Coordinates of C-alpha atoms in Angstrom, one line a residue:
Chain A
M1 CA -53.4 56.9 -43.6
M2 CA -53.2 53.2 -43.0
T3 CA -56.9 52.4 -43.4
D4 CA -59.1 53.2 -46.3
G5 CA -62.0 55.4 -45.5
S6 CA -64.4 53.4 -47.7
A7 CA -64.8 50.7 -45.1
S8 CA -65.8 52.9 -42.3
D9 CA -68.5 50.5 -41.1
R10 CA -66.0 47.6 -41.0
P11 CA -65.0 46.8 -37.5
V12 CA -61.5 48.0 -36.5
I13 CA -61.0 44.9 -34.4
D14 CA -63.0 41.8 -35.2
A15 CA -62.6 38.7 -33.1
Q16 CA -64.5 35.6 -33.8
K17 CA -64.2 32.6 -31.5
V18 CA -60.7 33.6 -30.7
G19 CA -58.8 31.2 -28.4
L20 CA -55.3 31.2 -27.3
T21 CA -53.6 28.4 -25.4
F22 CA -50.1 28.6 -24.0
Q23 CA -48.2 25.3 -23.8
T24 CA -46.4 25.3 -20.5
A25 CA -44.5 22.7 -18.5
D26 CA -47.6 22.2 -16.3
G27 CA -49.7 21.5 -19.4
P28 CA -51.8 23.8 -21.6
V29 CA -53.1 27.1 -20.1
H30 CA -56.2 28.5 -21.8
A31 CA -55.6 32.2 -21.8
L32 CA -58.5 33.0 -24.1
K33 CA -61.5 30.9 -25.1
D34 CA -64.3 31.7 -27.5
V35 CA -63.8 35.5 -27.5
N36 CA -66.2 37.3 -29.8
L37 CA -65.9 41.0 -30.1
R38 CA -66.3 43.8 -32.6
V39 CA -64.7 47.2 -32.0
L40 CA -65.9 50.0 -34.3
K41 CA -64.0 53.0 -35.4
G42 CA -63.9 55.7 -32.7
D43 CA -64.9 53.3 -29.9
F44 CA -63.3 53.5 -26.5
V45 CA -63.3 49.9 -25.3
S46 CA -62.1 48.9 -21.8
F47 CA -61.2 45.4 -20.8
I48 CA -61.7 44.7 -17.2
G49 CA -61.3 41.6 -15.1
P50 CA -59.1 39.9 -12.4
S51 CA -55.6 38.9 -13.3
G52 CA -55.4 35.9 -15.5
C53 CA -58.6 36.7 -17.3
G54 CA -56.8 37.2 -20.6
K55 CA -57.4 41.0 -21.0
T56 CA -53.8 41.8 -21.6
T57 CA -53.4 38.6 -23.7
F58 CA -56.2 39.8 -25.9
L59 CA -54.7 43.2 -26.3
R60 CA -51.3 41.7 -27.1
A61 CA -53.0 39.4 -29.7
V62 CA -54.5 42.4 -31.4
A63 CA -51.0 43.9 -31.5
A64 CA -49.6 40.6 -32.9
L65 CA -47.4 40.2 -29.8
E66 CA -49.2 36.9 -29.1
H67 CA -50.8 34.6 -31.7
P68 CA -54.3 33.2 -31.3
T69 CA -54.4 29.4 -31.6
E70 CA -58.1 29.3 -32.6
G71 CA -60.6 31.5 -34.3
R72 CA -60.2 34.5 -36.4
L73 CA -58.8 37.9 -35.4
L74 CA -58.8 40.8 -37.8
V75 CA -57.4 44.3 -37.3
N76 CA -58.5 46.8 -39.9
G77 CA -59.6 43.8 -42.0
M78 CA -56.1 42.4 -41.9
T79 CA -54.3 39.8 -39.8
P80 CA -52.8 41.3 -36.7
E81 CA -49.3 40.6 -38.2
E82 CA -50.1 42.6 -41.3
A83 CA -51.6 45.3 -39.3
R84 CA -48.5 45.5 -37.1
K85 CA -46.3 45.7 -40.2
R86 CA -48.4 48.5 -41.5
R87 CA -48.0 50.2 -38.1
A88 CA -51.8 50.3 -37.6
Y89 CA -51.6 50.9 -33.8
G90 CA -49.7 52.6 -31.1
Y91 CA -49.1 50.6 -27.9
V92 CA -48.8 52.0 -24.4
F93 CA -47.4 49.6 -21.8
Q94 CA -47.9 49.6 -18.1
A95 CA -44.5 51.1 -17.5
A96 CA -43.5 54.2 -19.5
G97 CA -40.4 52.4 -20.7
L98 CA -38.7 55.6 -21.9
Y99 CA -35.0 55.2 -22.9
P100 CA -33.0 56.8 -20.2
W101 CA -30.4 57.9 -22.8
R102 CA -32.8 59.8 -24.9
T103 CA -34.5 63.1 -24.0
I104 CA -38.3 63.2 -24.0
A105 CA -38.3 64.5 -27.5
G106 CA -35.8 61.9 -28.5
N107 CA -38.0 59.1 -27.1
I108 CA -41.0 60.4 -29.0
R109 CA -38.8 60.6 -32.1
L110 CA -37.8 56.9 -31.7
P111 CA -40.7 55.3 -33.7
L112 CA -40.5 58.1 -36.3
E113 CA -36.8 57.4 -36.9
I114 CA -37.5 53.7 -37.2
M115 CA -40.4 54.4 -39.6
G116 CA -38.2 56.7 -41.7
F117 CA -39.9 60.0 -41.3
S118 CA -37.8 63.0 -42.5
R119 CA -36.2 65.1 -39.9
P120 CA -38.4 68.2 -40.3
E121 CA -41.5 65.9 -40.2
Q122 CA -40.1 64.3 -37.0
D123 CA -39.7 67.7 -35.4
R124 CA -43.2 68.8 -36.4
R125 CA -44.8 65.7 -35.0
V126 CA -42.8 65.7 -31.8
K127 CA -44.0 69.3 -31.2
D128 CA -47.6 68.4 -32.0
V129 CA -47.8 65.4 -29.7
L130 CA -46.0 67.1 -26.9
Q131 CA -48.7 69.7 -27.0
L132 CA -51.4 67.0 -27.2
V133 CA -50.3 65.5 -23.9
E134 CA -49.5 68.9 -22.4
L135 CA -45.8 68.4 -22.1
E136 CA -44.7 71.5 -24.1
G137 CA -41.3 72.7 -22.9
F138 CA -40.3 69.3 -21.6
G139 CA -38.8 68.0 -24.9
K140 CA -35.2 68.5 -23.8
K141 CA -35.6 66.9 -20.4
Y142 CA -34.4 63.4 -19.7
P143 CA -37.0 60.9 -18.4
W144 CA -35.6 60.8 -14.8
Q145 CA -36.2 64.5 -14.6
L146 CA -40.0 63.9 -14.9
S147 CA -42.6 62.5 -12.5
G148 CA -44.2 59.1 -13.2
G149 CA -47.3 60.7 -14.5
M150 CA -45.4 62.9 -16.9
Q151 CA -43.3 59.9 -18.1
Q152 CA -46.5 58.0 -18.8
R153 CA -47.9 61.0 -20.8
A154 CA -44.6 61.1 -22.8
S155 CA -45.1 57.4 -23.6
I156 CA -48.6 58.1 -24.8
A157 CA -47.2 60.9 -26.9
R158 CA -44.7 58.4 -28.3
A159 CA -47.5 56.0 -29.3
L160 CA -49.4 58.9 -30.9
A161 CA -46.5 60.3 -32.8
F162 CA -46.9 58.2 -36.0
D163 CA -50.6 58.8 -36.1
A164 CA -51.9 55.2 -36.0
D165 CA -55.7 55.0 -35.9
I166 CA -55.7 52.6 -33.0
L167 CA -54.3 53.1 -29.6
L168 CA -53.8 50.0 -27.4
M169 CA -53.2 50.7 -23.7
D170 CA -52.3 48.1 -21.3
E171 CA -53.0 49.3 -17.7
P172 CA -51.1 52.5 -18.6
F173 CA -52.0 54.3 -15.3
G174 CA -51.9 51.2 -13.1
A175 CA -48.7 52.2 -11.3
L176 CA -49.8 55.8 -10.7
D177 CA -51.5 57.3 -7.6
E178 CA -55.3 58.0 -7.7
I179 CA -55.0 61.8 -8.1
V180 CA -52.6 61.6 -11.0
R181 CA -54.7 58.9 -12.5
D182 CA -57.8 61.1 -12.4
R183 CA -56.0 63.9 -14.2
L184 CA -54.6 61.5 -16.8
N185 CA -58.0 59.9 -17.4
E186 CA -59.6 63.3 -18.0
A187 CA -56.7 64.3 -20.3
L188 CA -57.0 61.0 -22.2
L189 CA -60.8 61.6 -22.8
K190 CA -59.9 65.0 -24.2
L191 CA -57.2 63.5 -26.4
W192 CA -59.6 60.8 -27.6
A193 CA -62.2 63.5 -28.5
R194 CA -59.7 65.5 -30.4
T195 CA -58.1 62.7 -32.3
G196 CA -61.1 60.4 -32.9
K197 CA -58.8 57.3 -32.4
T198 CA -60.1 53.8 -31.6
I199 CA -58.8 52.9 -28.1
G200 CA -58.5 49.6 -26.5
F201 CA -57.8 50.0 -22.8
V202 CA -56.9 47.3 -20.2
T203 CA -57.6 48.2 -16.6
H204 CA -58.5 46.6 -13.3
S205 CA -60.1 49.7 -11.9
I206 CA -64.0 49.8 -12.2
P207 CA -64.3 53.6 -12.0
E208 CA -61.6 54.0 -14.6
A209 CA -63.3 51.6 -17.0
V210 CA -66.7 53.2 -16.5
Y211 CA -65.5 56.8 -16.7
L212 CA -63.5 56.3 -19.9
S213 CA -65.3 53.8 -22.0
T214 CA -68.1 53.7 -24.6
R215 CA -68.0 49.9 -24.1
I216 CA -66.8 47.9 -21.2
V217 CA -65.8 44.3 -21.8
V218 CA -65.9 42.3 -18.5
M219 CA -63.7 39.2 -18.5
S220 CA -63.2 36.3 -16.2
P221 CA -60.4 33.8 -15.8
R222 CA -59.7 30.1 -16.3
P223 CA -60.3 30.0 -19.2
G224 CA -60.1 33.7 -20.1
R225 CA -63.4 34.7 -21.6
I226 CA -65.8 37.6 -22.0
T227 CA -68.7 37.4 -19.5
D228 CA -70.4 40.7 -20.3
V229 CA -70.2 43.6 -22.7
I230 CA -71.7 46.8 -21.5
E231 CA -72.6 49.7 -23.8
S232 CA -72.2 52.9 -21.8
P233 CA -75.2 55.3 -21.9
L234 CA -73.0 58.1 -20.7
P235 CA -72.4 61.0 -23.0
R236 CA -69.1 61.3 -24.8
E237 CA -68.4 64.6 -22.9
R238 CA -67.6 63.5 -19.4
P239 CA -66.6 65.8 -16.5
L240 CA -65.0 64.1 -13.6
D241 CA -68.0 64.6 -11.4
I242 CA -70.1 62.4 -13.7
R243 CA -68.8 59.7 -11.4
D244 CA -71.3 60.8 -8.8
S245 CA -74.3 60.4 -11.1
A246 CA -76.9 57.6 -10.7
E247 CA -76.1 56.4 -14.3
F248 CA -72.4 56.0 -13.6
I249 CA -73.1 54.2 -10.3
A250 CA -75.5 51.8 -12.1
I251 CA -72.9 50.9 -14.7
A252 CA -70.3 50.4 -12.1
H253 CA -72.6 48.2 -10.3
R254 CA -73.3 46.0 -13.3
V255 CA -69.5 45.7 -13.9
R256 CA -69.0 44.7 -10.4
D257 CA -71.7 42.1 -10.7
G258 CA -70.2 40.7 -13.8
L259 CA -66.8 40.5 -12.2
R260 CA -68.3 38.7 -9.1
A261 CA -70.2 36.2 -11.3
G262 CA -67.0 35.3 -13.1
H263 CA -65.1 34.9 -9.9
S264 CA -67.7 33.0 -7.8
Y265 CA -66.5 29.4 -8.4
D266 CA -62.9 30.0 -7.6
D267 CA -63.0 31.5 -4.1
Chain B
M1 CA -13.2 65.3 0.6
R2 CA -13.9 63.7 4.0
S3 CA -12.5 60.4 2.7
V4 CA -8.9 61.8 2.7
G5 CA -8.3 61.1 6.4
P6 CA -9.2 57.4 6.3
V7 CA -7.3 56.9 3.1
L8 CA -4.2 58.4 4.5
A9 CA -4.6 56.4 7.7
V10 CA -4.8 53.2 5.8
I11 CA -1.7 54.1 3.7
A12 CA 0.2 55.0 6.9
V13 CA -0.7 51.6 8.5
I14 CA 0.5 49.8 5.3
V15 CA 3.8 51.7 5.2
A16 CA 4.3 51.1 8.9
L17 CA 3.7 47.3 8.6
W18 CA 6.0 47.3 5.5
Y19 CA 8.8 48.9 7.5
A20 CA 8.3 46.5 10.3
A21 CA 8.4 43.5 7.9
A22 CA 11.5 44.9 6.2
V23 CA 13.3 45.1 9.5
G24 CA 12.3 41.6 10.5
M25 CA 13.1 40.0 7.1
N26 CA 16.4 41.8 6.5
A27 CA 17.8 41.5 10.0
A28 CA 19.0 38.0 9.5
W29 CA 21.5 39.1 6.8
V30 CA 22.8 41.9 9.1
R31 CA 23.3 39.4 11.9
D32 CA 25.1 36.9 9.6
Q33 CA 27.5 39.6 8.5
A34 CA 28.1 40.6 12.1
A35 CA 28.7 37.0 13.1
R36 CA 31.1 36.5 10.2
A37 CA 33.1 39.6 11.2
G38 CA 33.0 38.4 14.8
T39 CA 31.2 41.5 16.1
E40 CA 28.0 41.9 18.1
V41 CA 25.2 44.1 16.9
S42 CA 22.4 45.6 19.0
F43 CA 18.9 45.9 17.8
L44 CA 19.3 49.7 17.4
Q45 CA 22.3 49.1 15.2
I46 CA 20.4 46.5 13.1
V47 CA 17.4 48.7 12.3
P48 CA 19.2 51.3 10.1
Q49 CA 21.2 48.6 8.4
T50 CA 18.1 46.7 7.4
M51 CA 16.9 49.7 5.4
A52 CA 20.1 50.4 3.4
Q53 CA 21.0 47.0 1.9
E54 CA 21.7 46.7 -1.8
R55 CA 19.9 43.4 -2.2
P56 CA 17.4 43.3 0.7
V57 CA 14.9 40.4 1.0
L58 CA 12.3 43.0 1.3
P59 CA 13.3 46.6 0.3
A60 CA 12.0 49.3 2.6
P61 CA 9.4 51.7 1.1
H62 CA 11.8 54.6 0.7
Q63 CA 14.3 52.4 -1.2
V64 CA 11.5 51.3 -3.6
A65 CA 10.4 55.0 -3.9
K66 CA 14.0 56.0 -4.7
G67 CA 14.4 53.2 -7.2
L68 CA 11.2 54.2 -8.9
W69 CA 12.1 57.9 -8.9
D70 CA 15.6 57.2 -10.3
G71 CA 14.1 54.9 -12.9
V72 CA 11.6 57.5 -14.0
T73 CA 13.5 60.7 -13.8
G74 CA 17.2 59.7 -13.3
Q75 CA 17.7 58.5 -16.9
A76 CA 17.2 59.7 -20.4
I77 CA 13.9 58.1 -21.4
T78 CA 15.6 56.3 -24.3
S79 CA 18.0 54.6 -21.8
K80 CA 17.7 50.9 -21.2
R81 CA 17.6 51.7 -17.5
S82 CA 14.7 54.1 -17.7
L83 CA 11.4 52.9 -16.4
V84 CA 9.7 55.3 -18.8
Y85 CA 11.3 53.4 -21.7
H86 CA 10.3 50.0 -20.4
G87 CA 6.9 51.3 -19.4
W88 CA 6.2 52.6 -22.9
I89 CA 7.2 49.3 -24.4
T90 CA 4.7 47.5 -22.2
L91 CA 2.1 50.2 -22.5
S92 CA 2.1 50.1 -26.3
A93 CA 1.6 46.3 -26.3
T94 CA -1.1 46.7 -23.7
L95 CA -3.0 49.3 -25.7
L96 CA -2.8 47.4 -28.9
G97 CA -3.9 44.2 -27.2
F98 CA -6.7 46.0 -25.4
G99 CA -7.9 47.4 -28.7
I100 CA -7.8 44.0 -30.4
G101 CA -9.4 42.3 -27.4
T102 CA -12.2 44.9 -27.1
G103 CA -13.0 44.8 -30.8
L104 CA -13.0 41.0 -30.8
G105 CA -15.0 40.8 -27.6
I106 CA -17.7 43.1 -29.0
L107 CA -17.9 41.3 -32.3
L108 CA -18.2 37.9 -30.5
A109 CA -20.9 39.3 -28.2
V110 CA -22.9 40.7 -31.2
G111 CA -22.6 37.3 -32.9
I112 CA -23.7 35.5 -29.7
I113 CA -26.8 37.5 -29.2
H114 CA -27.9 37.3 -32.9
N115 CA -27.0 33.8 -33.7
R116 CA -28.2 30.7 -31.8
A117 CA -25.4 28.5 -33.0
M118 CA -22.8 31.0 -31.9
D119 CA -24.6 31.5 -28.6
Q120 CA -24.2 27.8 -27.9
S121 CA -20.7 27.2 -29.4
V122 CA -18.6 30.3 -28.7
M123 CA -19.3 30.8 -25.0
P124 CA -17.9 27.5 -23.8
W125 CA -14.7 28.0 -25.8
A126 CA -14.4 31.5 -24.4
I127 CA -14.7 30.2 -20.9
A128 CA -12.3 27.3 -21.6
S129 CA -9.8 29.7 -23.0
Q130 CA -9.7 31.5 -19.7
T131 CA -9.1 28.4 -17.6
I132 CA -5.8 27.7 -19.3
P133 CA -3.0 29.4 -17.3
I134 CA -1.7 32.3 -19.4
L135 CA 1.8 31.5 -18.3
A136 CA 1.5 28.2 -20.2
I137 CA 0.1 29.6 -23.4
A138 CA 2.2 32.8 -23.6
P139 CA 5.5 31.2 -24.6
M140 CA 3.7 29.1 -27.3
I141 CA 2.2 32.2 -28.8
I142 CA 5.6 33.9 -28.9
V143 CA 7.3 30.9 -30.4
V144 CA 4.6 30.2 -33.0
M145 CA 4.4 33.8 -34.1
N146 CA 8.1 34.1 -34.2
S147 CA 8.3 31.1 -36.5
I148 CA 6.1 32.8 -39.0
G149 CA 8.2 35.9 -38.7
V150 CA 6.1 38.0 -36.4
S151 CA 7.9 39.3 -33.4
G152 CA 8.1 42.3 -31.1
L153 CA 4.9 44.2 -30.3
L154 CA 2.3 42.0 -31.9
P155 CA 2.8 38.7 -30.1
K156 CA 2.6 40.5 -26.8
A157 CA -0.5 42.3 -27.9
V158 CA -2.1 39.0 -28.9
I159 CA -1.5 37.7 -25.4
S160 CA -3.0 40.9 -24.0
A161 CA -6.0 40.5 -26.3
Y162 CA -6.3 36.9 -25.2
L163 CA -6.9 38.1 -21.6
S164 CA -8.9 41.2 -22.3
F165 CA -11.5 39.9 -24.8
F166 CA -13.2 37.7 -22.2
P167 CA -14.5 40.3 -19.8
V168 CA -15.7 42.3 -22.8
V169 CA -17.6 39.3 -24.2
V170 CA -19.3 38.5 -20.9
G171 CA -20.1 42.1 -20.2
M172 CA -21.4 42.9 -23.7
V173 CA -23.5 39.8 -23.9
T174 CA -25.2 40.8 -20.6
G175 CA -25.5 44.4 -21.7
L176 CA -26.9 43.7 -25.2
R177 CA -29.4 41.4 -23.5
S178 CA -30.3 43.8 -20.8
P179 CA -33.4 45.4 -22.5
D180 CA -36.4 43.8 -21.0
A181 CA -39.3 42.1 -22.9
M182 CA -41.4 45.2 -22.8
Q183 CA -38.7 47.3 -24.5
L184 CA -38.3 44.6 -27.2
D185 CA -42.1 44.4 -27.6
L186 CA -42.3 48.1 -28.0
L187 CA -39.9 47.9 -31.0
R188 CA -41.9 45.0 -32.4
T189 CA -45.0 47.2 -32.4
Y190 CA -43.0 49.7 -34.6
N191 CA -42.0 46.7 -36.8
A192 CA -38.4 47.6 -36.2
G193 CA -35.8 45.3 -37.8
R194 CA -32.9 43.6 -36.0
G195 CA -30.5 46.2 -37.1
Q196 CA -32.6 49.0 -35.7
T197 CA -33.2 47.1 -32.5
F198 CA -29.5 46.8 -32.2
W199 CA -28.5 50.3 -32.9
K200 CA -31.3 52.1 -31.1
L201 CA -31.9 49.8 -28.1
R202 CA -29.3 47.1 -27.4
L203 CA -26.1 49.0 -28.0
P204 CA -27.0 52.1 -26.0
A205 CA -28.4 49.9 -23.2
S206 CA -25.1 48.0 -23.1
M207 CA -22.9 51.0 -22.5
P208 CA -22.7 50.8 -18.7
Y209 CA -21.9 47.1 -19.0
L210 CA -19.2 47.8 -21.6
F211 CA -17.4 50.2 -19.5
A212 CA -17.4 47.9 -16.4
S213 CA -15.9 45.3 -18.7
L214 CA -13.3 47.7 -20.1
K215 CA -12.0 48.5 -16.7
V216 CA -11.4 44.8 -16.0
G217 CA -10.1 44.3 -19.6
I218 CA -7.5 47.0 -19.6
A219 CA -6.0 45.8 -16.3
A220 CA -6.0 42.2 -17.8
S221 CA -4.3 43.6 -20.9
L222 CA -1.5 45.0 -18.9
V223 CA -1.0 41.7 -17.1
G224 CA -1.0 40.0 -20.5
A225 CA 1.7 42.4 -21.9
I226 CA 3.9 41.8 -18.9
V227 CA 3.5 38.1 -19.0
G228 CA 4.2 38.2 -22.7
E229 CA 7.5 39.9 -22.0
L230 CA 8.8 37.2 -19.7
P231 CA 9.6 34.6 -22.3
T232 CA 10.9 37.0 -24.9
G233 CA 14.5 36.8 -23.7
A234 CA 14.1 39.7 -21.4
V235 CA 14.9 42.5 -23.8
A236 CA 12.6 45.3 -22.9
G237 CA 9.4 46.2 -21.1
L238 CA 8.4 46.1 -17.5
G239 CA 8.2 42.3 -17.6
A240 CA 11.8 42.1 -18.8
R241 CA 12.8 44.5 -16.0
L242 CA 11.1 42.1 -13.5
L243 CA 12.8 39.1 -15.0
Q244 CA 16.3 40.8 -15.0
G245 CA 15.8 41.9 -11.5
S246 CA 15.1 38.3 -10.4
Y247 CA 18.1 36.9 -12.3
Y248 CA 20.5 39.3 -10.5
G249 CA 18.7 39.4 -7.1
Q250 CA 17.9 43.1 -7.7
T251 CA 14.9 43.2 -5.4
I252 CA 14.7 47.0 -5.4
Q253 CA 14.5 46.9 -9.2
I254 CA 11.8 44.3 -9.1
W255 CA 9.7 46.3 -6.7
A256 CA 10.2 49.5 -8.6
A257 CA 9.1 47.8 -11.7
L258 CA 6.1 46.3 -9.9
F259 CA 5.1 49.7 -8.6
A260 CA 5.6 51.2 -12.1
A261 CA 3.2 48.5 -13.5
A262 CA 0.7 49.2 -10.7
F263 CA 0.7 52.9 -11.4
V264 CA 0.3 52.4 -15.1
A265 CA -2.6 50.0 -14.4
A266 CA -4.2 52.6 -12.0
A267 CA -3.8 55.3 -14.6
L268 CA -5.3 53.2 -17.4
V269 CA -8.3 52.2 -15.3
G270 CA -8.6 55.9 -14.3
I271 CA -8.7 56.9 -17.9
V272 CA -11.3 54.3 -18.8
G273 CA -13.4 55.6 -15.8
A274 CA -13.1 59.2 -17.1
V275 CA -14.2 58.2 -20.6
Q276 CA -17.1 56.3 -19.0
A277 CA -18.2 59.3 -17.0
A278 CA -17.9 61.6 -20.1
V279 CA -19.8 59.2 -22.4
L280 CA -22.6 58.4 -19.9
K281 CA -22.9 62.1 -19.2
R282 CA -23.3 62.8 -22.9
M283 CA -25.9 60.1 -23.2
G284 CA -27.8 61.7 -20.3
M285 CA -27.4 58.5 -18.2
A286 CA -25.3 60.2 -15.5
R287 CA -27.4 62.0 -12.9

């Protein structure tokens, strides 16, 4: 395990006054400003907001793919760079990004090969995660033989294979149709319940954010900042029809209000 | 195979035009001969004579075919008059040069994508090298290598390599850089090293580009080997055969050698294509 159990009350992600400014030809762009957030172990945190609000930038900063220019950002009590080197998280991108020259099993094996797992251990883990994302029997197929939804499930399996505690997902279902997205959301909640991972999830869909999350972080652009953090009162066990409940609608409403408030001055 | 019809039609048109051109271009000589002998020739008498000359301006297709056939099957393959003999001399230089050029091209491409200094310094030289006419540089390579005691196969292979490394460099640099930012980010999240990124992502991703380059490169290699044979004193090889033909006005021999070179090139490109299909199929990239 990458983290020590003793610090279970320590936040998994701890952002204090985090700011990130890109220097561009048109002058500085404030992608993030004064972001304060604590994510605890086992949380399912969604980041929602219009494009340019910095939600993806924040997730990438957690993954040490971007570097904050201000404030302090800790992942598992370490700098993001250290956490990345210790392979503390699995990252799921918007596109599945499977290698066309590798089978599904081969793609899932990729991080395991890089991290130096033994061959029998690789095989065992590939089998386990394929089961977890309900893709048993597809290991020998090539990516192009699978639908978009199945490819994205394979990419989630790839992120889970090395058993990092944190799963960072950047609009993983953004390119999929609504029906597939519903099924994958349901499957993701089951997976989260089974594995107990801490999940950071970027989306621009209000129902998706409300359905999945224990906490919803509403963000707004120019400069990218947090405008509201909503603790979800919904139970952890969530059937799809919970979306018709009054509670669900109330949270969705609050998210929408938050988004509208952040947006008001710019159109 | 619905494309057979159109292909045959195009070939038929080319052959017909060729015959027409042969009649037109060779007729002058027939008329001269007739004028010298003080006889009159009608058009119908001219036509067959234009196709049976020993040194026609433009040999008719069947003459070239016969010259090619005689050159390939009519002689022992060790004979100096055998196209197989000359073809093999050229082919061996082509293959060696292609091997050297491909290896060099891949090495340079790997250097270029991993080293900023190489990126900025090598590419301009590689481009400059290809703007120099190969006909100007080939004799110098032969002479310089001869003076240090290297002759025969290797100088020709060097000229081949000189022509074939370039498409490989260009193709491989593009191919090795083809993985997008997301693919590279993914490997960063695994904390993969440069070597792992190269072997697991960049190299496999570059394969389609490599084979496209190899097809250009092997044809260029053959051109290089033939050009390399022109200044060697016309001893052996398809290039030598071309040069001898032009010395003695043996147009049929020139055309036969040209077609032999064309068939060799087509076969080489075909082989590269077959290897490409097999490799990509094995990698699961062919659908």
